[in-house]
Amino acid sequence: MTPKKDTHVKTIKKILIVEDQADILKLLEIIFKGDDREIHLVKTGDEALAVAREIVPDVILMDIMLPGGIDGYEVTRTLKSDSRTSSCAVIAMTAKVQEQDKQDAWAAGVDEFIGKPYRLDDLKEKVQKFLE
C-alpha cells in the first residue's frame, strides 16, 4: 500500500510591520507571529520601501507618522505606484484620525484604516481579511 501524499501545501503569508515605537513593534510581532506567517519589522519609511520591494508582503501594517522624512502616506503612494508592490494590502495605523487625515490616507492608496488607540481584535480582523 502506498502512503497518501499530503497535497495540502501551506502558504506562508508575509506581513511587514512599519512602526517607529519599539514596544508597539514588538507587541505586533508577537500578535501576528504564526507557523504560516513571516513577519518583517521596520521603523522608518526608507526601510519600509526597501523591505517591501525585496519581500513583496501580503499585508503591510503602516504607521503614518514615521521618523526620517518619509511618512506612511508617501511610502504607501510609492508602493502602490510600483508594479511589483501595488497589490500589497496596506493598513494605515495612526493617531491622526480627523476626517482630513482619513481622506489623505485613502488618497495615498491605503486599503484599510484604523485609528490609534485601536482594539487588537479589530486590527487582527482587518489583517485576516487580506490573508484569506
PDB file of C-alpha atoms in Angstrom:
ATOM      1  CA  MET A   1       0.000   0.000   0.000  1.00  0.00           C
ATOM      2  CA  THR A   2       1.336   3.409  -1.000  1.00  0.00           C
ATOM      3  CA  PRO A   3       1.162   6.190   1.578  1.00  0.00           C
ATOM      4  CA  LYS A   4      -1.105   9.072   0.661  1.00  0.00           C
ATOM      5  CA  LYS A   5       0.624  12.236  -0.399  1.00  0.00           C
ATOM      6  CA  ASP A   6      -0.198  15.345   1.524  1.00  0.00           C
ATOM      7  CA  THR A   7      -1.499  17.613  -1.222  1.00  0.00           C
ATOM      8  CA  HIS A   8      -2.188  20.454   1.196  1.00  0.00           C
ATOM      9  CA  VAL A   9       0.656  22.932   0.765  1.00  0.00           C
ATOM     10  CA  LYS A  10       0.937  25.532   3.484  1.00  0.00           C
ATOM     11  CA  THR A  11       1.325  29.005   2.026  1.00  0.00           C
ATOM     12  CA  ILE A  12       3.496  31.346   4.033  1.00  0.00           C
ATOM     13  CA  LYS A  13       1.990  34.826   4.270  1.00  0.00           C
ATOM     14  CA  LYS A  14       4.311  37.798   4.612  1.00  0.00           C
ATOM     15  CA  ILE A  15       3.454  40.684   6.917  1.00  0.00           C
ATOM     16  CA  LEU A  16       5.531  43.857   7.020  1.00  0.00           C
ATOM     17  CA  ILE A  17       5.039  45.949  10.153  1.00  0.00           C
ATOM     18  CA  VAL A  18       6.135  49.588   9.894  1.00  0.00           C
ATOM     19  CA  GLU A  19       6.123  51.230  13.330  1.00  0.00           C
ATOM     20  CA  ASP A  20       8.660  53.564  14.936  1.00  0.00           C
ATOM     21  CA  GLN A  21       7.748  52.744  18.541  1.00  0.00           C
ATOM     22  CA  ALA A  22       9.773  49.681  19.591  1.00  0.00           C
ATOM     23  CA  ASP A  23       7.267  48.437  22.193  1.00  0.00           C
ATOM     24  CA  ILE A  24       4.350  48.523  19.744  1.00  0.00           C
ATOM     25  CA  LEU A  25       6.501  46.918  17.061  1.00  0.00           C
ATOM     26  CA  LYS A  26       7.387  44.019  19.377  1.00  0.00           C
ATOM     27  CA  LEU A  27       3.783  43.584  20.526  1.00  0.00           C
ATOM     28  CA  LEU A  28       2.531  43.420  16.933  1.00  0.00           C
ATOM     29  CA  GLU A  29       5.226  40.895  16.068  1.00  0.00           C
ATOM     30  CA  ILE A  30       4.069  38.649  18.929  1.00  0.00           C
ATOM     31  CA  ILE A  31       0.403  39.008  17.966  1.00  0.00           C
ATOM     32  CA  PHE A  32       0.838  38.219  14.278  1.00  0.00           C
ATOM     33  CA  LYS A  33       3.549  35.571  14.520  1.00  0.00           C
ATOM     34  CA  GLY A  34       2.492  32.109  13.364  1.00  0.00           C
ATOM     35  CA  ASP A  35       3.677  28.988  11.556  1.00  0.00           C
ATOM     36  CA  ASP A  36       2.119  30.204   8.337  1.00  0.00           C
ATOM     37  CA  ARG A  37       3.422  33.785   8.639  1.00  0.00           C
ATOM     38  CA  GLU A  38       6.700  35.511   8.008  1.00  0.00           C
ATOM     39  CA  ILE A  39       6.950  38.775   9.958  1.00  0.00           C
ATOM     40  CA  HIS A  40       9.259  41.635   8.972  1.00  0.00           C
ATOM     41  CA  LEU A  41       9.775  44.666  11.218  1.00  0.00           C
ATOM     42  CA  VAL A  42      10.975  48.146  10.235  1.00  0.00           C
ATOM     43  CA  LYS A  43      10.937  51.572  11.883  1.00  0.00           C
ATOM     44  CA  THR A  44      11.309  54.088   9.027  1.00  0.00           C
ATOM     45  CA  GLY A  45       9.797  54.846   5.657  1.00  0.00           C
ATOM     46  CA  ASP A  46      13.082  54.178   3.855  1.00  0.00           C
ATOM     47  CA  GLU A  47      13.339  50.745   5.482  1.00  0.00           C
ATOM     48  CA  ALA A  48       9.707  50.024   4.604  1.00  0.00           C
ATOM     49  CA  LEU A  49      10.311  50.768   0.926  1.00  0.00           C
ATOM     50  CA  ALA A  50      13.456  48.629   0.785  1.00  0.00           C
ATOM     51  CA  VAL A  51      11.971  45.629   2.590  1.00  0.00           C
ATOM     52  CA  ALA A  52       8.628  45.765   0.764  1.00  0.00           C
ATOM     53  CA  ARG A  53      10.411  45.763  -2.603  1.00  0.00           C
ATOM     54  CA  GLU A  54      12.556  42.834  -1.508  1.00  0.00           C
ATOM     55  CA  ILE A  55       9.908  40.551   0.035  1.00  0.00           C
ATOM     56  CA  VAL A  56       6.636  41.815  -1.544  1.00  0.00           C
ATOM     57  CA  PRO A  57       4.450  41.311   1.541  1.00  0.00           C
ATOM     58  CA  ASP A  58       0.821  40.256   1.507  1.00  0.00           C
ATOM     59  CA  VAL A  59      -0.059  42.853   4.155  1.00  0.00           C
ATOM     60  CA  ILE A  60       1.679  45.992   5.379  1.00  0.00           C
ATOM     61  CA  LEU A  61       0.730  47.481   8.749  1.00  0.00           C
ATOM     62  CA  MET A  62       1.729  51.102   8.148  1.00  0.00           C
ATOM     63  CA  ASP A  63       2.208  53.697  10.849  1.00  0.00           C
ATOM     64  CA  ILE A  64       1.656  57.096   9.247  1.00  0.00           C
ATOM     65  CA  MET A  65       3.923  59.284  11.379  1.00  0.00           C
ATOM     66  CA  LEU A  66       7.437  57.951  10.852  1.00  0.00           C
ATOM     67  CA  PRO A  67      10.888  59.416  11.530  1.00  0.00           C
ATOM     68  CA  GLY A  68      13.346  60.188   8.781  1.00  0.00           C
ATOM     69  CA  GLY A  69      11.407  62.381   6.388  1.00  0.00           C
ATOM     70  CA  ILE A  70       9.254  59.816   4.556  1.00  0.00           C
ATOM     71  CA  ASP A  71       5.854  59.343   6.189  1.00  0.00           C
ATOM     72  CA  GLY A  72       3.458  56.450   5.773  1.00  0.00           C
ATOM     73  CA  TYR A  73       1.415  58.306   3.159  1.00  0.00           C
ATOM     74  CA  GLU A  74       4.467  58.708   0.916  1.00  0.00           C
ATOM     75  CA  VAL A  75       5.557  55.103   1.444  1.00  0.00           C
ATOM     76  CA  THR A  76       2.063  53.918   0.505  1.00  0.00           C
ATOM     77  CA  ARG A  77       1.906  56.127  -2.613  1.00  0.00           C
ATOM     78  CA  THR A  78       5.304  54.868  -3.733  1.00  0.00           C
ATOM     79  CA  LEU A  79       4.467  51.198  -3.169  1.00  0.00           C
ATOM     80  CA  LYS A  80       1.060  51.470  -4.834  1.00  0.00           C
ATOM     81  CA  SER A  81       2.644  53.064  -7.925  1.00  0.00           C
ATOM     82  CA  ASP A  82       5.236  50.282  -8.265  1.00  0.00           C
ATOM     83  CA  SER A  83       4.009  47.284 -10.290  1.00  0.00           C
ATOM     84  CA  ARG A  84       5.935  44.886  -8.007  1.00  0.00           C
ATOM     85  CA  THR A  85       4.234  46.085  -4.816  1.00  0.00           C
ATOM     86  CA  SER A  86       0.960  47.635  -5.964  1.00  0.00           C
ATOM     87  CA  SER A  87      -1.057  44.592  -4.896  1.00  0.00           C
ATOM     88  CA  CYS A  88       0.251  44.655  -1.281  1.00  0.00           C
ATOM     89  CA  ALA A  89      -2.593  45.428   1.106  1.00  0.00           C
ATOM     90  CA  VAL A  90      -1.768  48.473   3.244  1.00  0.00           C
ATOM     91  CA  ILE A  91      -3.490  49.019   6.580  1.00  0.00           C
ATOM     92  CA  ALA A  92      -2.869  52.507   7.940  1.00  0.00           C
ATOM     93  CA  MET A  93      -2.441  52.632  11.725  1.00  0.00           C
ATOM     94  CA  THR A  94      -2.413  56.187  13.010  1.00  0.00           C
ATOM     95  CA  ALA A  95      -3.320  58.593  15.769  1.00  0.00           C
ATOM     96  CA  LYS A  96      -4.214  61.066  13.020  1.00  0.00           C
ATOM     97  CA  VAL A  97      -7.942  60.377  12.896  1.00  0.00           C
ATOM     98  CA  GLN A  98      -9.501  63.633  11.744  1.00  0.00           C
ATOM     99  CA  GLU A  99     -11.599  63.414   8.584  1.00  0.00           C
ATOM    100  CA  GLN A 100      -8.850  65.082   6.513  1.00  0.00           C
ATOM    101  CA  ASP A 101      -6.332  62.529   7.797  1.00  0.00           C
ATOM    102  CA  LYS A 102      -8.580  59.688   6.674  1.00  0.00           C
ATOM    103  CA  GLN A 103      -9.052  61.314   3.255  1.00  0.00           C
ATOM    104  CA  ASP A 104      -5.267  61.692   2.944  1.00  0.00           C
ATOM    105  CA  ALA A 105      -4.809  58.007   3.788  1.00  0.00           C
ATOM    106  CA  TRP A 106      -7.383  56.865   1.221  1.00  0.00           C
ATOM    107  CA  ALA A 107      -5.871  59.214  -1.377  1.00  0.00           C
ATOM    108  CA  ALA A 108      -2.427  57.695  -0.736  1.00  0.00           C
ATOM    109  CA  GLY A 109      -3.879  54.277  -1.561  1.00  0.00           C
ATOM    110  CA  VAL A 110      -4.365  52.504   1.768  1.00  0.00           C
ATOM    111  CA  ASP A 111      -6.700  49.525   1.711  1.00  0.00           C
ATOM    112  CA  GLU A 112      -7.839  49.872   5.339  1.00  0.00           C
ATOM    113  CA  PHE A 113      -7.599  52.471   8.088  1.00  0.00           C
ATOM    114  CA  ILE A 114      -7.519  52.010  11.848  1.00  0.00           C
ATOM    115  CA  GLY A 115      -7.130  54.807  14.374  1.00  0.00           C
ATOM    116  CA  LYS A 116      -4.892  54.645  17.430  1.00  0.00           C
ATOM    117  CA  PRO A 117      -5.575  53.576  20.019  1.00  0.00           C
ATOM    118  CA  TYR A 118      -7.145  50.535  18.409  1.00  0.00           C
ATOM    119  CA  ARG A 119      -8.520  47.284  19.732  1.00  0.00           C
ATOM    120  CA  LEU A 120      -6.190  44.424  18.843  1.00  0.00           C
ATOM    121  CA  ASP A 121      -9.145  42.270  17.813  1.00  0.00           C
ATOM    122  CA  ASP A 122     -10.174  44.926  15.293  1.00  0.00           C
ATOM    123  CA  LEU A 123      -6.647  45.062  13.856  1.00  0.00           C
ATOM    124  CA  LYS A 124      -6.407  41.258  13.682  1.00  0.00           C
ATOM    125  CA  GLU A 125      -9.735  41.138  11.837  1.00  0.00           C
ATOM    126  CA  LYS A 126      -8.533  43.674   9.262  1.00  0.00           C
ATOM    127  CA  VAL A 127      -5.293  41.778   8.699  1.00  0.00           C
ATOM    128  CA  GLN A 128      -7.038  38.406   8.416  1.00  0.00           C
ATOM    129  CA  LYS A 129      -9.310  39.770   5.691  1.00  0.00           C
ATOM    130  CA  PHE A 130      -6.257  40.242   3.459  1.00  0.00           C
ATOM    131  CA  LEU A 131      -4.603  36.946   4.349  1.00  0.00           C
ATOM    132  CA  GLU A 132      -7.516  34.746   3.245  1.00  0.00           C
TER     133      GLU A 132
END
